[in-house]
Amino acid sequence: MTATDHLLDANRDLWPRILAHPFVRAAADGSLPQEAFDRWLVEDHYFVVGFRRFLARLLELAPDEDARDVLAGGLAALTPELELFRRTAVERGLDLTDEPCPTNLGYTAFCQAAPADGFAVGLTVLYGAEQAYLDAWTAVRDEAGQRSPYWSFIDNWSSPAFGAYVADIAALVDRVTGGTPDRACEQAFRRVVRFELRFWDAVSHAESW
Ligand code: MP5
C-alpha cells in the first residue's frame, strides 16, 4: 500500500461523499442552478488565489529538484486557470472581490498555514485538495459532456494532464513520507477531506457571515 492509498483508505467514510455531493451531481446532470455555479466561481477564485501562494511556499521548501519540477509545473498551470476564472467572471458579471465565506476563508488559511508544519504536511494538503478536485470533476466529466456550459472548468480538473500531475504529487507524497504518513500528515489530510465537503456545502447553501 502506498502512502496515498493509506490516506484515502483512512477516509473511506467521507471520500465518496465528495463525489456524491448534490452540487457535484447537479453539475453532472445539468440541473445546477446558475446562481450556485456563480457562487462557486467567486468562492473558488478566492481559494485558488490563496492556493497559488501556498504552492509557491511549498516549492520554496521542496527538498530536491525532482520535487521542484512537479510543483513548478502545478504553479505554471495556475496562470491559465486564474485567467479562465477572470474571463468567466467578466462574461457572467460577477465580482471577484466579494468577501469569501467563513468556510472558504478557513480552508484557504489552513492551506497557507500547512507548510509551517513541514514539507510533508504541506504536500499532503496539496495532494488531498488536488485529488479531491480530480475525483469530483472526473465524476462530472462523462455525464456532463462537452456541451455543458461549465465544460472548461470540468476539463481543467479532469483532463489526462491534470490526472498525471496528481499522480506525480501522489508519488512524491509516497517518497517524502517513506510510504507511511505520520500522524500530522494523517490529521492534515482528514482536515482537507472535511473542508472539501464543507466547501461544496457552503457554495450550495450560500454560506455567509
Ligand atoms: C481545488 C480548488 C483544486 N480549486 N478548489 C477547492 C475547494 N479544492 C481544490 O486546486 P487547483 O489549484 O485549482 O488545482
Coordinates of C-alpha atoms and ligand atoms in Angstrom, one line a residue:
M1 CA 0.0 0.0 0.0
T2 CA 1.3 3.4 -0.9
A3 CA 1.1 6.4 1.4
T4 CA -1.7 7.9 -0.5
D5 CA -3.6 4.6 -0.6
H6 CA -3.3 4.6 3.2
L7 CA -4.6 8.2 3.4
L8 CA -7.6 7.5 1.1
D9 CA -8.4 4.3 2.9
A10 CA -8.4 6.0 6.3
N11 CA -11.0 8.4 4.9
R12 CA -13.2 5.9 3.0
D13 CA -16.1 7.0 5.2
L14 CA -16.1 10.6 3.8
W15 CA -14.4 10.4 0.4
P16 CA -17.3 9.0 -1.6
R17 CA -19.5 11.9 -0.2
I18 CA -17.3 14.3 -2.2
L19 CA -18.3 12.6 -5.5
A20 CA -21.9 12.2 -4.4
H21 CA -22.3 15.7 -3.2
P22 CA -25.6 17.3 -4.5
F23 CA -23.5 20.2 -6.1
V24 CA -21.3 17.8 -7.9
R25 CA -24.3 15.6 -9.0
A26 CA -26.2 18.7 -10.3
A27 CA -23.1 19.9 -12.2
A28 CA -23.1 16.4 -13.9
D29 CA -26.8 16.1 -14.7
G30 CA -27.2 19.7 -15.9
S31 CA -29.6 20.7 -13.1
L32 CA -27.2 23.1 -11.3
P33 CA -28.8 26.5 -10.8
Q34 CA -26.7 29.3 -12.5
E35 CA -26.6 31.2 -9.2
A36 CA -25.0 28.2 -7.5
F37 CA -22.3 28.0 -10.2
D38 CA -21.7 31.7 -9.9
R39 CA -21.3 31.5 -6.1
W40 CA -18.8 28.6 -6.6
L41 CA -16.8 30.5 -9.2
V42 CA -16.3 33.6 -7.0
E43 CA -15.5 31.5 -3.9
D44 CA -13.2 29.1 -5.8
H45 CA -11.3 32.0 -7.4
Y46 CA -10.5 33.3 -3.9
F47 CA -9.4 29.8 -2.9
V48 CA -7.1 29.4 -6.0
V49 CA -5.5 32.8 -5.4
G50 CA -4.6 31.7 -1.9
F51 CA -3.7 28.3 -3.0
R52 CA -1.2 29.6 -5.5
R53 CA 0.6 31.4 -2.7
F54 CA 0.6 28.2 -0.7
L55 CA 2.0 26.3 -3.6
A56 CA 4.8 28.9 -4.1
R57 CA 5.8 28.4 -0.4
L58 CA 5.8 24.7 -0.9
L59 CA 8.0 25.0 -3.9
E60 CA 10.5 27.0 -1.8
L61 CA 10.5 24.3 0.8
A62 CA 10.9 21.3 -1.6
P63 CA 13.8 19.1 -0.8
D64 CA 15.2 18.4 -4.3
E65 CA 15.0 19.2 -8.0
D66 CA 12.5 16.3 -8.8
A67 CA 10.1 17.7 -6.2
R68 CA 10.6 21.2 -7.5
D69 CA 9.8 20.1 -11.1
V70 CA 6.5 18.7 -10.0
L71 CA 5.4 21.7 -8.0
A72 CA 6.7 24.3 -10.6
G73 CA 4.5 22.5 -13.2
G74 CA 1.5 22.9 -10.9
L75 CA 2.3 26.5 -10.3
A76 CA 2.6 27.3 -14.0
A77 CA -0.9 25.8 -14.7
L78 CA -2.5 28.2 -12.3
T79 CA -1.9 31.2 -14.6
P80 CA -4.3 30.0 -17.4
E81 CA -6.6 28.6 -14.7
L82 CA -6.9 32.0 -13.0
E83 CA -7.4 33.6 -16.4
L84 CA -10.3 31.3 -17.0
F85 CA -11.9 32.4 -13.7
R86 CA -11.4 36.1 -14.5
R87 CA -12.7 35.8 -18.1
T88 CA -15.8 33.8 -17.0
A89 CA -16.4 36.3 -14.2
V90 CA -16.5 39.2 -16.7
E91 CA -18.8 37.2 -19.0
R92 CA -21.2 36.5 -16.1
G93 CA -21.0 39.9 -14.5
L94 CA -19.5 38.5 -11.2
D95 CA -17.5 40.5 -8.7
L96 CA -14.4 38.5 -7.7
T97 CA -13.7 40.8 -4.8
D98 CA -16.7 39.7 -2.9
E99 CA -15.9 38.6 0.7
P100 CA -15.3 34.9 0.9
C101 CA -17.5 32.8 3.2
P102 CA -16.1 31.6 6.6
T103 CA -15.6 28.0 5.3
N104 CA -13.6 29.2 2.4
L105 CA -11.5 31.6 4.4
G106 CA -10.9 28.8 6.9
Y107 CA -9.9 26.3 4.2
T108 CA -7.6 28.8 2.4
A109 CA -5.9 29.9 5.7
F110 CA -5.5 26.3 6.7
C111 CA -3.7 25.5 3.4
Q112 CA -1.5 28.5 3.7
A113 CA -0.5 27.6 7.3
A114 CA 0.2 23.9 6.5
P115 CA 3.9 24.4 5.3
A116 CA 4.7 25.7 8.8
D117 CA 4.3 22.1 9.9
G118 CA 6.9 20.9 7.4
F119 CA 7.1 20.0 3.7
A120 CA 5.5 16.5 4.1
V121 CA 2.4 18.0 5.8
G122 CA 2.1 20.8 3.2
L123 CA 2.5 18.3 0.4
T124 CA -0.2 16.1 1.9
V125 CA -2.6 19.1 1.9
L126 CA -1.8 19.8 -1.7
Y127 CA -2.3 16.1 -2.6
G128 CA -5.7 16.0 -0.8
A129 CA -7.1 19.1 -2.4
E130 CA -6.0 18.1 -5.9
Q131 CA -7.1 14.5 -5.7
A132 CA -10.5 15.7 -4.3
Y133 CA -11.0 18.0 -7.3
L134 CA -9.7 15.4 -9.8
D135 CA -12.2 12.8 -8.5
A136 CA -15.1 15.3 -8.2
W137 CA -14.8 16.7 -11.7
T138 CA -14.0 13.3 -13.2
A139 CA -17.3 12.1 -11.8
V140 CA -18.9 15.0 -13.7
R141 CA -17.0 14.8 -16.9
D142 CA -18.7 12.0 -18.9
E143 CA -22.2 12.7 -17.8
A144 CA -22.0 16.5 -18.4
G145 CA -20.1 16.2 -21.7
Q146 CA -18.5 18.9 -23.8
R147 CA -21.8 20.8 -24.3
S148 CA -22.0 21.6 -20.6
P149 CA -21.7 25.4 -20.1
Y150 CA -19.2 24.5 -17.4
W151 CA -17.0 22.3 -19.7
S152 CA -13.8 24.5 -19.5
F153 CA -13.9 24.1 -15.7
I154 CA -14.8 20.4 -15.8
D155 CA -12.0 19.7 -18.3
N156 CA -9.5 21.7 -16.2
W157 CA -9.6 19.2 -13.3
S158 CA -10.5 16.0 -15.2
S159 CA -8.1 16.1 -18.1
P160 CA -5.4 13.4 -18.5
A161 CA -2.7 16.2 -18.0
F162 CA -4.3 17.1 -14.6
G163 CA -4.5 13.4 -13.7
A164 CA -0.8 12.9 -14.5
Y165 CA 0.0 15.9 -12.2
V166 CA -2.0 14.5 -9.3
A167 CA -0.3 11.1 -9.8
D168 CA 3.1 12.9 -9.7
I169 CA 2.1 14.5 -6.4
A170 CA 1.0 11.2 -5.0
A171 CA 4.3 9.6 -5.9
L172 CA 6.1 12.5 -4.2
V173 CA 3.9 12.0 -1.0
D174 CA 4.9 8.4 -1.0
R175 CA 8.6 9.3 -1.4
V176 CA 8.8 12.0 1.3
T177 CA 6.8 10.0 3.8
G178 CA 8.8 6.9 3.2
G179 CA 5.5 5.2 2.3
T180 CA 3.9 5.8 5.7
P181 CA 2.2 9.1 6.5
D182 CA 2.8 10.2 10.1
R183 CA 0.1 11.4 12.5
A184 CA 0.5 15.1 11.4
C185 CA 0.0 14.1 7.7
E186 CA -3.0 11.9 8.5
Q187 CA -4.6 14.7 10.5
A188 CA -3.9 17.3 7.8
F189 CA -5.4 15.0 5.1
R190 CA -8.5 14.4 7.2
R191 CA -9.0 18.1 7.6
V192 CA -8.7 18.6 3.8
V193 CA -11.4 16.0 3.2
R194 CA -13.7 17.7 5.7
F195 CA -13.0 21.1 4.3
E196 CA -13.7 19.9 0.7
L197 CA -17.1 18.6 1.8
R198 CA -17.8 21.9 3.7
F199 CA -16.8 23.9 0.7
W200 CA -19.4 22.2 -1.5
D201 CA -22.0 22.7 1.3
A202 CA -21.0 26.4 1.6
V203 CA -21.4 27.2 -2.1
S204 CA -24.6 25.2 -2.3
H205 CA -26.3 27.0 0.7
A206 CA -24.8 30.4 0.1
E207 CA -23.0 30.5 3.4
S208 CA -22.2 34.0 4.6
W209 CA -21.0 35.8 7.7
Ligands
MP5_1 C1 -9.1 22.8 -5.7 C2 -9.9 24.0 -5.9 C3 -8.0 22.4 -6.7 N1 -9.7 24.8 -7.0 N2 -10.8 24.3 -5.0 C4 -11.0 23.6 -4.0 C5 -12.1 23.9 -3.0 N3 -10.3 22.4 -3.7 C6 -9.4 22.1 -4.6 O1 -6.9 23.3 -6.7 P1 -6.3 23.9 -8.0 O2 -5.1 24.7 -7.6 O3 -7.4 24.8 -8.6 O4 -6.0 22.7 -8.9

